[in-house]
């Protein structure tokens, strides 16, 4: 009884203490809230005190990693047109059977040369461009990649030689483009309408040509050589009603086009599927159509109105019922970051950035407190593999580099795609165009600082010490939004004041539907009268060349496991219980470092230099956190899986090699029978990775089974994939401790909270009242 009484009093005392602490917290919170609301604020107009739009692409002296400038690209054109052996025509004159520049990109110098220059031990490397040239007039036709330079006045060119990347490349493997699609319209569409136009009209109420406002179009689905086991160029053309948005109006006519010639007049229809039945040719379908046993389809051309499910018009009961504007951002003291050309400084961060037309957004020379964290972090590839009973969609194993990923980010809209306070950047490249000048992509990047509206850190200790301290998580974000066909990817590089760097990808846009049949049930749900949303797998690949205290790095894991220990509180000496522990595991070779996630064996991924330790002799490192892991379920070396062999692991680690710049290529959607870049060779030599220059290949992915709420477009919520670099024993304490963004609230007397408090803002002005102004949408000119 005595023991119970004692425990009871202890319990009551604990409850009383908690009640008292709770009352103090409530009183303090109320007093702080009321007093802070009464702090005098200054009225300030929203927006930055610096310009929102700058065009660093025209830097007089572009730096090593700056995008190619308009002036440089014009000089490249003028030089390359004089090379008679190449016989290159201007963009407006390009045809499939001519030689023309498909795209241009910066060809960065060797890493060793750049590091020597930055260290002051070597000369400044020359700038060069990489040109992808379609040689449709060559015998046989090929694709060739040339290095051209030095810039800004090129005087030489040579085939790009790389032991890990084939060059030249078979013409059948070239990426898709406007020139080829235009030739399809001229050469193939009229023949299709001439031979089966009456079927198209009866079945779908439209044709491909001479159709006025009610037309058919197609969604191109490349057929990879890995499925055909031969080097042949074919496209499935998925027929659809040309309406907003086309990929939600797919029909049940599938046309397999053979495009294995540089002469568009030799294109032909090799096979068709109509209403679920196969036909060997257009003539075969036309002949059998009037046979009574031939299955037929009737899907009239839909009437377009603002309430159509596939449009982006607002519809339904307005929310909110009265027009009320959404919250907005402003910068009370102007911009806290600086930009020079393509170099950015923000708080303790410095980095360079550019847009690769082939790979997409890239970061270089990423430093914190003037110490290099990474030499390069950038996008490499985006893949989407579909599943379906539909003969075209089942082979839709898409790799988005075929559409030049970097050319798909442009016209970012202020106040929607990016805060209106953003700084916007254009990019420029040579590509397929109706004009002969280099292409300028407006608003391809936006850069902005924003408050994530969560504390970076905080703690309330009024009852113990009379103190609250907190800091908002204000970050700098570099954003691009890639619109690759029907899908959009929001790609952010996010810089935190804690020394953490986050790379995030969100997906949105339209799904690619298939024509609904009962056989589609294992692959998707019926979403509208005639469409199913097929299951597919997104995988996004990043390259991270991480250099912690130099290039001699180690990768090790902290493996978390359970251990059995004695139960000292038990009267039984043999009694035990379990706790968790970690053990350091150094990865010694590339194959040993290749990581496949096992949920039963959690671990930290650590990168460090063995030459640097904390004052307590602990590792001084950065930690790599993977928050977008996904398993590629396809068996290895089957079908198109070799095109995404980089997705076999949740992370791969390789020793840096100059020739292993790219894990994929623009040819990958077609070349799985004979890969232009074979990522498995990066690991096959199983090189030592201890105290070496290390590169981390990070695939992130998600399976998507579409549902009705994905109409009309997929919302970004729930689609985030990310990885992050966090300092790990790298600093003596969190570097955000230096930030003026912190706020400290201290009671004058912790025992008498009603006596008031002091607020320390570390020199920043008190509470601000913002007078909002409308975003300047005039800055957004669609390209």
XYZ file of C-alpha atoms in Angstrom:
783
model
C 0.000 0.000 0.000
C 2.831 2.400 0.870
C 4.448 1.862 -2.478
C 1.184 2.481 -4.268
C 0.558 5.639 -2.211
C 4.042 6.920 -3.009
C 3.559 6.283 -6.722
C 0.163 7.959 -6.593
C 1.596 11.149 -5.042
C 4.367 11.161 -7.595
C 1.825 10.871 -10.361
C -0.267 13.733 -8.916
C 2.842 15.900 -8.542
C 3.795 15.203 -12.136
C 0.336 16.195 -13.331
C 0.471 19.444 -11.313
C 3.881 20.302 -12.787
C 2.591 19.664 -16.306
C -0.480 21.821 -15.635
C 1.703 24.661 -14.315
C 4.067 24.389 -17.265
C 1.092 24.372 -19.605
C -0.337 27.524 -17.990
C 3.010 29.306 -18.287
C 3.277 28.311 -21.953
C -0.300 29.503 -22.637
C 0.264 32.824 -20.845
C 3.595 33.407 -22.587
C 2.196 32.473 -25.976
C -0.713 34.861 -25.514
C 1.472 37.739 -24.325
C 4.039 37.187 -27.105
C 1.347 36.952 -29.760
C -0.435 40.123 -28.634
C 2.779 42.134 -28.255
C 4.215 40.979 -31.586
C 1.003 41.946 -33.342
C 1.320 45.426 -31.840
C 4.903 45.919 -32.972
C 5.041 48.879 -35.324
C 5.401 47.727 -38.907
C 6.467 49.627 -41.987
C 4.345 49.538 -45.122
C 6.285 48.308 -48.099
C 5.335 47.550 -51.665
C 5.690 43.875 -52.565
C 8.543 42.823 -54.787
C 12.283 43.076 -55.057
C 14.318 46.237 -55.166
C 16.369 44.663 -57.909
C 15.259 43.751 -61.397
C 13.425 40.459 -61.842
C 14.653 39.764 -65.346
C 18.277 39.636 -66.375
C 19.755 37.958 -69.414
C 23.133 36.511 -68.475
C 23.282 34.483 -71.701
C 25.023 37.407 -73.374
C 27.951 37.571 -70.968
C 30.817 39.408 -72.632
C 33.226 36.822 -71.237
C 31.224 33.684 -70.442
C 32.697 31.498 -67.748
C 33.652 27.853 -68.099
C 30.183 26.488 -67.323
C 28.035 29.282 -68.752
C 25.527 28.315 -71.418
C 26.585 28.901 -74.999
C 25.710 32.493 -75.860
C 23.763 33.657 -78.887
C 26.947 35.261 -80.227
C 28.943 32.026 -79.814
C 26.223 29.996 -81.506
C 26.082 32.371 -84.463
C 29.853 32.040 -84.805
C 29.525 28.246 -84.714
C 26.921 28.348 -87.484
C 29.033 30.623 -89.645
C 32.053 28.342 -89.196
C 30.339 24.981 -89.699
C 28.504 26.089 -92.874
C 31.895 26.631 -94.515
C 32.925 22.982 -94.051
C 32.181 21.518 -97.474
C 32.702 17.924 -96.394
C 29.775 18.197 -93.974
C 27.441 19.933 -96.433
C 25.295 21.316 -93.620
C 22.143 23.237 -94.507
C 20.483 25.924 -92.402
C 17.616 24.987 -90.044
C 14.881 26.371 -92.311
C 16.152 24.191 -95.194
C 16.538 20.975 -93.197
C 14.980 17.771 -94.513
C 15.390 14.168 -93.446
C 17.739 13.485 -96.368
C 19.998 16.497 -95.734
C 22.751 17.221 -93.215
C 21.807 19.686 -90.494
C 22.550 20.517 -86.853
C 19.993 18.730 -84.684
C 21.220 20.353 -81.476
C 24.127 22.100 -79.816
C 25.414 21.894 -76.269
C 28.301 23.098 -74.176
C 31.194 20.626 -74.211
C 32.739 21.214 -70.772
C 36.530 21.036 -70.390
C 38.150 18.160 -68.564
C 37.618 18.227 -64.824
C 41.355 18.105 -64.147
C 41.891 21.186 -66.321
C 39.138 23.131 -64.578
C 40.400 22.209 -61.104
C 43.940 23.219 -62.046
C 42.676 26.567 -63.332
C 40.599 27.159 -60.193
C 43.611 26.288 -58.034
C 45.790 28.738 -59.943
C 48.096 26.010 -61.240
C 46.887 25.847 -64.835
C 45.688 28.064 -67.681
C 42.042 28.836 -68.287
C 40.610 26.027 -70.451
C 39.083 26.854 -73.809
C 35.326 26.757 -74.349
C 33.968 24.290 -76.898
C 30.583 23.241 -78.202
C 29.245 19.767 -78.953
C 27.131 19.518 -82.113
C 24.844 16.603 -82.963
C 24.575 16.488 -86.747
C 22.083 14.390 -88.696
C 23.803 13.266 -91.924
C 20.771 12.188 -93.943
C 22.620 12.750 -97.221
C 25.584 10.567 -96.267
C 26.019 7.032 -97.623
C 25.004 5.329 -95.442
C 23.159 8.045 -93.451
C 24.484 8.472 -89.893
C 24.410 10.730 -86.864
C 27.735 12.322 -85.943
C 28.784 14.366 -82.927
C 31.465 17.023 -83.352
C 33.449 19.128 -80.891
C 33.775 22.677 -82.260
C 35.984 25.446 -80.907
C 37.643 27.283 -79.448
C 34.950 29.818 -78.672
C 34.012 32.558 -79.264
C 35.651 32.264 -82.720
C 35.818 28.570 -83.706
C 38.572 27.482 -86.075
C 38.492 23.676 -85.819
C 36.166 20.712 -85.432
C 36.635 17.012 -84.810
C 34.530 13.936 -84.185
C 33.824 13.541 -80.497
C 35.902 10.575 -79.368
C 34.770 8.800 -76.215
C 35.430 5.141 -75.491
C 32.190 4.942 -73.483
C 29.976 6.570 -76.158
C 29.717 5.360 -79.742
C 30.166 7.923 -82.499
C 29.000 7.857 -85.294
C 25.565 6.431 -84.419
C 23.230 4.522 -86.772
C 20.726 6.857 -88.450
C 17.891 4.623 -87.233
C 18.734 5.529 -83.629
C 18.489 9.314 -84.028
C 16.143 11.137 -81.639
C 12.759 12.302 -82.905
C 12.136 15.816 -84.125
C 10.089 18.342 -86.034
C 11.745 17.658 -89.396
C 10.814 13.977 -89.328
C 7.257 14.640 -88.117
C 6.798 17.199 -90.885
C 7.895 14.611 -93.444
C 5.392 12.147 -91.967
C 2.600 14.647 -92.516
C 3.675 15.268 -96.106
C 4.504 11.684 -97.109
C 2.338 9.350 -95.068
C -0.797 11.198 -93.972
C -2.171 11.761 -97.497
C -1.725 8.060 -98.301
C -3.523 7.041 -95.111
C -6.453 9.336 -95.868
C -6.553 8.259 -99.516
C -6.766 4.566 -98.702
C -8.792 4.421 -95.467
C -10.198 7.947 -95.157
C -13.751 6.615 -95.471
C -13.093 4.328 -92.477
C -11.694 7.208 -90.452
C -14.723 9.355 -91.210
C -17.214 6.619 -90.340
C -15.350 5.524 -87.217
C -14.061 8.788 -85.772
C -15.747 11.612 -87.678
C -12.400 13.017 -88.824
C -9.351 12.491 -91.030
C -5.677 13.453 -90.901
C -5.672 15.985 -93.775
C -8.111 18.514 -95.234
C -10.115 18.189 -92.036
C -10.895 21.757 -90.994
C -11.455 21.990 -87.233
C -12.156 18.276 -86.735
C -8.883 16.457 -87.291
C -7.085 13.332 -86.288
C -3.525 13.432 -85.043
C -1.146 10.928 -83.515
C 1.029 10.319 -80.467
C 4.437 8.958 -81.558
C 5.609 5.839 -79.765
C 9.174 4.851 -80.749
C 9.788 1.128 -81.163
C 13.142 0.194 -79.709
C 15.566 -2.028 -81.577
C 15.756 -4.227 -78.494
C 12.236 -5.489 -79.179
C 12.888 -6.081 -82.886
C 16.426 -7.450 -82.455
C 17.573 -5.389 -85.424
C 18.662 -1.853 -86.279
C 15.449 -0.602 -87.891
C 13.531 2.639 -87.270
C 9.818 2.245 -86.587
C 7.169 4.319 -84.833
C 3.783 3.324 -83.563
C 1.384 6.161 -84.368
C -1.395 6.158 -81.777
C -4.359 7.845 -83.449
C -6.284 10.429 -81.457
C -8.806 13.201 -81.811
C -6.978 16.537 -82.055
C -8.531 18.246 -79.039
C -7.186 19.767 -75.838
C -5.552 17.634 -74.629
C -4.822 15.063 -77.297
C -3.360 12.321 -75.081
C -6.778 11.967 -73.361
C -8.526 11.310 -76.684
C -6.716 8.184 -77.874
C -8.537 5.940 -80.350
C -8.259 2.294 -81.317
C -6.404 2.768 -84.590
C -2.698 2.012 -84.232
C -0.392 2.470 -87.203
C 3.093 0.955 -87.269
C 5.154 3.169 -89.592
C 8.457 1.996 -91.040
C 10.735 5.046 -91.239
C 13.954 3.180 -91.960
C 15.047 5.411 -94.805
C 16.468 8.878 -95.189
C 14.032 9.338 -98.072
C 10.546 10.145 -96.708
C 8.918 8.948 -99.934
C 9.966 5.448 -98.881
C 8.102 5.583 -95.559
C 5.312 3.010 -95.416
C 2.703 1.546 -93.117
C 3.916 -1.869 -92.074
C 1.016 -2.911 -89.883
C -2.242 -1.617 -88.384
C -4.475 -2.467 -85.486
C -8.087 -1.308 -85.850
C -10.854 -2.132 -83.387
C -8.624 -4.776 -81.797
C -7.824 -6.638 -85.047
C -4.494 -6.725 -86.878
C -4.122 -5.794 -90.553
C -1.039 -6.170 -92.707
C -1.458 -2.939 -94.661
C -3.745 -0.027 -95.435
C -5.069 -1.949 -98.428
C -5.774 -4.971 -96.254
C -7.857 -2.894 -93.814
C -9.716 -1.163 -96.642
C -10.496 -4.525 -98.265
C -11.720 -6.269 -95.107
C -13.624 -3.326 -93.618
C -16.856 -4.039 -95.514
C -16.880 -7.716 -94.573
C -19.685 -8.155 -92.049
C -17.516 -10.047 -89.585
C -14.940 -7.257 -89.367
C -15.130 -5.494 -85.985
C -15.828 -1.783 -86.247
C -15.593 1.178 -83.918
C -17.630 4.341 -83.750
C -16.370 7.213 -81.614
C -17.818 10.454 -83.012
C -15.651 13.541 -82.906
C -16.397 15.136 -79.516
C -17.981 18.547 -79.312
C -15.459 20.936 -77.830
C -16.752 23.153 -75.054
C -15.314 24.700 -71.919
C -16.684 21.885 -69.744
C -14.993 19.073 -71.667
C -13.161 16.857 -69.154
C -9.794 17.212 -70.899
C -9.671 21.020 -70.979
C -8.090 23.250 -68.357
C -11.019 25.631 -68.053
C -12.335 26.261 -64.541
C -15.662 24.497 -64.120
C -18.149 23.608 -61.422
C -19.197 25.740 -58.472
C -16.546 28.422 -57.905
C -14.306 27.963 -54.854
C -14.193 30.225 -52.947
C -17.673 31.488 -53.723
C -16.394 35.095 -53.841
C -13.143 36.138 -55.596
C -10.415 36.208 -52.932
C -6.792 36.356 -53.993
C -4.318 33.741 -52.810
C -1.385 34.604 -50.494
C 1.696 35.992 -52.198
C 5.386 36.506 -51.590
C 7.485 39.630 -51.248
C 11.056 40.613 -50.385
C 11.009 43.448 -47.807
C 14.699 44.310 -48.248
C 15.191 43.224 -51.841
C 17.045 40.175 -53.065
C 19.479 38.456 -50.716
C 21.270 36.617 -53.514
C 23.629 37.833 -56.235
C 23.914 36.633 -59.819
C 26.753 37.189 -62.257
C 26.268 35.496 -65.602
C 25.522 31.917 -64.480
C 27.155 32.179 -61.037
C 25.062 32.603 -57.885
C 25.936 33.627 -54.326
C 23.436 33.152 -51.523
C 24.324 33.391 -47.831
C 27.198 30.902 -47.533
C 26.409 29.148 -50.825
C 28.051 29.625 -54.227
C 27.296 27.657 -57.386
C 27.185 27.837 -61.191
C 24.362 26.520 -63.349
C 23.487 25.910 -66.980
C 20.944 24.164 -69.181
C 22.214 21.247 -71.242
C 19.985 20.809 -74.287
C 20.585 17.048 -74.143
C 20.528 16.306 -70.394
C 18.660 19.246 -68.843
C 19.575 21.433 -65.828
C 23.087 21.142 -64.406
C 24.888 22.574 -61.361
C 28.657 23.027 -61.148
C 31.210 24.094 -58.524
C 28.843 23.897 -55.573
C 30.475 25.445 -52.510
C 29.503 26.286 -48.957
C 31.689 28.672 -46.971
C 34.077 28.583 -49.935
C 34.572 24.829 -49.562
C 33.595 22.560 -52.448
C 30.734 20.164 -51.701
C 30.169 18.893 -55.232
C 31.822 19.460 -58.588
C 28.682 18.622 -60.552
C 25.058 17.671 -59.880
C 22.684 17.360 -62.797
C 19.891 15.553 -64.545
C 20.885 12.710 -66.850
C 17.715 11.017 -68.039
C 13.958 10.590 -67.527
C 12.290 7.304 -68.425
C 8.620 6.304 -68.487
C 7.816 2.643 -69.167
C 4.141 1.864 -69.856
C 2.133 -1.344 -69.589
C -0.974 -2.231 -71.577
C -2.707 -4.823 -73.713
C -2.636 -2.214 -76.450
C 0.080 -3.223 -78.942
C 1.497 0.285 -79.160
C 1.356 1.261 -75.483
C 2.843 -2.044 -74.322
C 6.058 -1.089 -76.135
C 5.952 2.543 -75.021
C 9.247 2.514 -73.156
C 10.060 6.188 -73.411
C 13.336 7.932 -72.610
C 12.807 11.653 -72.650
C 16.295 12.579 -73.803
C 14.925 11.692 -77.260
C 13.072 15.039 -77.094
C 16.103 17.074 -75.914
C 15.212 17.472 -72.241
C 16.878 20.865 -71.865
C 14.890 22.383 -74.735
C 11.586 21.646 -72.995
C 11.913 24.197 -70.152
C 10.748 27.644 -71.197
C 8.074 30.301 -70.677
C 7.857 29.813 -66.901
C 4.938 31.949 -65.721
C 5.488 34.417 -62.850
C 3.205 33.962 -59.825
C 2.292 30.391 -60.888
C 5.327 28.406 -62.017
C 7.622 30.624 -59.954
C 7.098 33.393 -57.398
C 6.691 36.797 -59.021
C 9.834 37.908 -57.178
C 11.939 35.437 -59.177
C 14.842 36.211 -61.427
C 14.313 34.561 -64.813
C 16.975 33.267 -67.210
C 16.876 32.453 -70.904
C 18.826 29.697 -72.627
C 19.965 29.444 -76.218
C 20.828 26.574 -78.553
C 20.903 25.567 -82.226
C 18.066 23.236 -83.145
C 15.306 22.341 -85.554
C 13.509 25.559 -86.396
C 11.722 27.448 -89.159
C 14.201 30.285 -88.700
C 17.955 30.168 -89.164
C 19.023 31.915 -85.972
C 19.821 30.083 -82.731
C 16.710 29.376 -80.645
C 16.195 31.519 -77.539
C 14.123 29.863 -74.822
C 12.606 32.579 -72.657
C 12.287 32.071 -68.897
C 13.899 28.628 -68.932
C 15.056 28.970 -65.309
C 13.771 30.907 -62.351
C 15.730 31.680 -59.208
C 14.048 32.769 -56.005
C 14.325 32.838 -52.243
C 11.278 31.845 -50.266
C 10.187 30.893 -46.785
C 9.137 27.247 -46.700
C 6.813 28.103 -43.807
C 8.299 25.460 -41.557
C 10.950 26.156 -38.934
C 14.451 25.166 -39.916
C 14.950 24.763 -36.179
C 13.129 25.876 -33.044
C 12.665 25.092 -29.383
C 10.435 26.500 -26.676
C 11.757 26.351 -23.116
C 9.775 29.039 -21.276
C 9.154 26.889 -18.198
C 12.817 25.926 -17.810
C 14.811 28.908 -19.027
C 12.238 31.498 -20.086
C 13.447 31.330 -23.688
C 12.119 30.534 -27.144
C 14.401 30.464 -30.166
C 13.508 29.642 -33.759
C 14.459 30.234 -37.353
C 12.299 29.977 -40.478
C 13.571 27.753 -43.260
C 14.274 30.395 -45.887
C 15.896 28.760 -48.888
C 17.144 29.623 -52.347
C 15.591 27.571 -55.159
C 16.738 27.210 -58.749
C 13.798 25.842 -60.767
C 13.167 24.586 -64.261
C 9.977 22.920 -65.484
C 10.406 20.366 -68.240
C 7.369 19.811 -70.467
C 8.196 16.593 -72.308
C 5.192 15.775 -74.459
C 2.246 15.261 -72.133
C 4.164 15.233 -68.832
C 5.644 18.165 -66.906
C 8.446 17.797 -64.361
C 9.130 20.529 -61.795
C 12.824 20.243 -60.973
C 14.230 22.190 -58.012
C 17.699 22.608 -56.553
C 17.090 23.877 -53.006
C 19.811 25.476 -50.874
C 19.239 25.540 -47.105
C 21.093 27.749 -44.639
C 21.988 24.629 -42.654
C 24.426 23.590 -45.386
C 21.966 21.066 -46.842
C 21.277 20.798 -50.571
C 18.042 19.193 -51.734
C 17.207 18.044 -55.276
C 13.493 17.604 -55.837
C 11.326 16.448 -58.752
C 7.536 16.797 -58.941
C 5.480 15.446 -61.822
C 2.327 16.920 -63.303
C 0.785 17.306 -66.759
C -1.508 14.994 -68.721
C -1.437 11.223 -68.566
C -1.056 9.216 -71.768
C -4.301 7.259 -72.045
C -5.152 4.122 -74.029
C -8.394 3.248 -75.767
C -10.516 1.325 -73.279
C -11.213 -2.361 -73.769
C -12.027 -5.008 -71.134
C -8.552 -6.500 -71.644
C -6.996 -3.330 -70.172
C -8.287 -4.135 -66.663
C -4.952 -5.462 -65.266
C -3.185 -2.317 -66.463
C -5.448 0.574 -65.529
C -8.850 1.932 -64.553
C -11.471 3.189 -66.975
C -11.426 6.963 -66.442
C -13.819 8.211 -69.142
C -16.131 6.667 -71.735
C -13.364 5.548 -74.067
C -10.069 5.760 -72.157
C -8.042 3.822 -69.615
C -5.156 5.280 -67.641
C -2.340 2.731 -68.061
C 0.089 1.795 -65.319
C 3.553 3.256 -65.878
C 6.852 3.703 -64.068
C 8.679 7.040 -63.916
C 12.424 6.951 -63.221
C 14.602 10.076 -63.146
C 18.394 9.733 -63.110
C 20.814 12.252 -61.589
C 24.577 12.386 -61.561
C 26.292 13.745 -58.442
C 30.062 14.223 -58.571
C 30.617 14.860 -54.868
C 33.980 16.193 -53.658
C 34.304 16.493 -49.881
C 37.608 18.145 -48.915
C 39.015 17.416 -52.343
C 38.649 14.551 -54.771
C 40.131 11.715 -52.667
C 36.923 10.454 -51.089
C 35.519 7.378 -49.430
C 31.989 6.027 -49.502
C 30.908 4.098 -46.478
C 27.623 3.166 -44.880
C 26.536 3.269 -41.281
C 24.651 -0.028 -41.101
C 21.905 -0.068 -38.478
C 21.109 -3.399 -36.849
C 19.839 -4.892 -33.627
C 21.896 -6.299 -30.809
C 20.986 -8.328 -27.750
C 22.192 -6.883 -24.451
C 21.793 -7.867 -20.773
C 18.691 -6.595 -18.998
C 20.273 -4.995 -15.939
C 16.890 -4.201 -14.451
C 15.806 -7.822 -14.328
C 16.350 -10.104 -11.335
C 17.124 -12.904 -13.796
C 20.841 -12.658 -14.761
C 20.156 -14.379 -18.058
C 17.416 -11.958 -19.088
C 18.158 -9.788 -22.156
C 16.538 -7.166 -24.327
C 17.241 -5.656 -27.734
C 18.412 -2.260 -28.880
C 19.771 -0.902 -32.156
C 23.333 0.003 -33.053
C 25.357 0.955 -36.132
C 28.569 -0.305 -37.680
C 30.726 1.494 -40.224
C 31.157 -0.354 -43.525
C 33.696 0.961 -46.019
C 32.827 0.168 -49.647
C 35.974 -0.852 -51.485
C 34.928 -1.509 -55.092
C 32.284 -0.290 -57.517
C 30.271 -3.509 -57.390
C 30.409 -3.558 -53.604
C 29.205 0.047 -53.554
C 26.249 -0.589 -55.891
C 23.246 -0.171 -53.600
C 19.975 -2.077 -53.686
C 17.666 -1.054 -50.878
C 16.754 -3.691 -48.318
C 14.221 -2.413 -45.812
C 15.488 -4.921 -43.232
C 18.924 -3.317 -43.290
C 18.643 0.478 -42.954
C 21.769 2.561 -43.361
C 23.263 6.021 -43.746
C 25.265 6.834 -46.888
C 28.401 8.798 -45.990
C 30.998 10.519 -48.198
C 34.204 11.839 -46.649
C 37.932 12.298 -46.993
C 40.059 10.155 -44.720
C 42.492 13.075 -44.394
C 39.976 15.210 -42.467
C 38.439 14.479 -39.091
C 36.698 16.410 -36.351
C 38.655 17.511 -33.282
C 37.246 14.390 -31.630
C 38.753 12.198 -34.374
C 35.367 11.385 -35.920
C 34.639 11.358 -39.630
C 33.960 14.771 -41.151
C 31.512 14.120 -43.935
C 28.397 14.759 -45.946
C 25.480 12.370 -45.815
C 23.482 11.395 -48.909
C 19.778 10.889 -48.146
C 17.681 9.019 -50.748
C 13.973 9.846 -50.600
C 12.841 8.772 -54.046
C 13.925 5.156 -54.271
C 12.014 2.865 -56.612
C 12.592 -0.666 -57.847
C 12.788 -1.401 -61.557
C 10.893 -4.691 -61.778
C 11.780 -5.715 -65.337
C 14.207 -8.647 -65.658
C 17.709 -7.619 -66.660
C 18.736 -7.821 -70.310
C 15.193 -8.356 -71.596
C 13.286 -6.140 -74.012
C 14.166 -2.494 -73.504
C 15.580 -2.943 -70.000
C 19.187 -2.472 -71.217
C 18.286 1.134 -72.079
C 17.746 1.800 -68.354
C 20.401 -0.459 -66.862
C 21.267 2.507 -64.611
C 17.964 1.820 -62.783
C 19.005 -1.654 -61.619
C 20.278 -0.180 -58.360
C 18.915 2.512 -56.073
C 22.363 4.074 -56.298
C 25.620 3.290 -58.051
C 29.058 4.660 -57.169
C 31.876 4.790 -59.691
C 35.400 6.077 -59.879
C 35.469 9.302 -61.893
C 36.455 8.862 -65.521
C 36.326 11.652 -68.061
C 34.777 9.331 -70.635
C 31.951 8.368 -68.256
C 30.284 11.771 -68.458
C 26.852 10.487 -69.431
C 24.921 7.439 -68.250
C 22.444 7.660 -71.109
C 22.081 9.351 -74.490
C 19.515 10.929 -76.797
C 19.574 7.666 -78.782
C 18.558 5.418 -75.888
C 14.858 5.195 -76.784
C 15.825 3.370 -80.004
C 19.193 1.723 -79.313
C 18.572 -0.974 -76.669
C 19.724 -3.633 -79.169
C 23.129 -1.954 -79.376
C 23.452 0.753 -76.705
C 25.294 3.942 -77.628
C 26.081 4.331 -73.917
C 26.092 1.105 -71.916
C 25.978 1.951 -68.223
C 26.819 -1.615 -67.159
C 30.386 -1.037 -68.382
C 30.752 1.703 -65.761
C 30.537 -1.000 -63.083
C 31.886 -4.023 -64.935
C 35.552 -3.159 -64.351
C 34.797 -3.055 -60.589
C 37.442 -0.451 -59.859
C 38.656 0.510 -56.416
C 36.665 3.364 -54.843
C 38.701 3.981 -51.700
C 40.319 7.414 -51.605
C 39.242 8.105 -55.181
C 37.276 10.762 -57.039
C 33.724 9.379 -56.731
C 30.593 9.862 -58.818
C 27.163 8.906 -57.510
C 24.429 7.866 -59.963
C 21.044 8.340 -58.303
C 17.830 7.064 -59.913
C 14.534 8.113 -58.330
C 11.171 6.777 -59.372
C 7.519 6.052 -58.746
C 4.893 3.728 -60.158
C 1.749 5.536 -61.265
C -1.651 3.894 -61.659
C -3.802 6.796 -62.912
C -7.155 7.596 -61.297
C -9.994 9.981 -62.046
C -8.469 12.763 -59.949
C -5.579 12.773 -62.443
C -8.010 14.438 -64.845
C -7.590 16.804 -66.458
C -3.963 16.930 -65.295
C -1.999 15.179 -62.558
C -1.572 17.303 -59.432
C 1.912 17.575 -57.950
C 0.797 16.546 -54.462
C 2.110 13.098 -53.655
C 4.521 12.958 -56.599
C 7.706 14.294 -54.976
C 10.965 12.419 -55.427
C 14.119 13.824 -53.887
C 17.625 13.261 -52.634
C 19.619 15.503 -50.323
C 23.143 16.196 -49.169
C 23.420 16.985 -45.455
C 26.533 18.026 -43.545
C 27.477 15.200 -41.178
C 30.017 16.174 -38.524
C 31.263 18.599 -41.183
C 30.761 21.712 -39.053
C 31.284 22.141 -35.293
C 27.599 23.145 -35.100
C 24.762 23.952 -37.483
C 25.984 26.787 -39.726
C 22.527 28.351 -39.582
C 23.533 29.518 -36.099
C 25.164 32.450 -37.895
C 21.948 33.533 -39.581
C 20.210 36.823 -38.799
C 16.936 35.074 -39.676
C 16.811 33.689 -36.134
C 14.442 35.089 -33.536
C 14.946 34.799 -29.782
C 12.141 35.559 -27.321
C 13.188 35.806 -23.667
C 11.008 36.426 -20.628
C 12.148 39.290 -18.452
C 11.277 37.084 -15.485
C 10.464 33.447 -16.200
C 8.524 33.251 -12.943
C 6.375 36.261 -13.892
C 5.553 36.020 -17.596
C 3.091 38.897 -17.243
C 6.117 41.194 -16.797
C 6.769 40.883 -20.521
C 9.616 39.755 -22.706
C 12.310 40.912 -25.093
C 12.556 39.978 -28.773
C 15.973 39.735 -30.403
C 15.884 40.018 -34.207
C 19.643 40.386 -34.704
C 19.401 43.679 -36.561
C 16.457 42.854 -38.822
C 13.519 45.241 -39.012
C 10.399 44.321 -37.018
C 7.156 42.969 -38.395
C 6.422 44.081 -41.970
C 3.046 44.909 -43.446
C 2.963 44.270 -47.171
C 0.916 46.273 -49.647
C 0.557 43.818 -52.524
C 0.687 44.705 -56.183
C -0.290 42.638 -59.188
C 2.305 40.333 -60.797
C 3.804 41.648 -63.994
C 2.597 39.023 -66.431
C 3.801 41.200 -69.304
C 7.233 39.737 -68.614
C 5.909 36.356 -69.752
C 5.945 36.137 -73.515
C 5.149 32.589 -74.716
C 7.868 31.153 -76.946
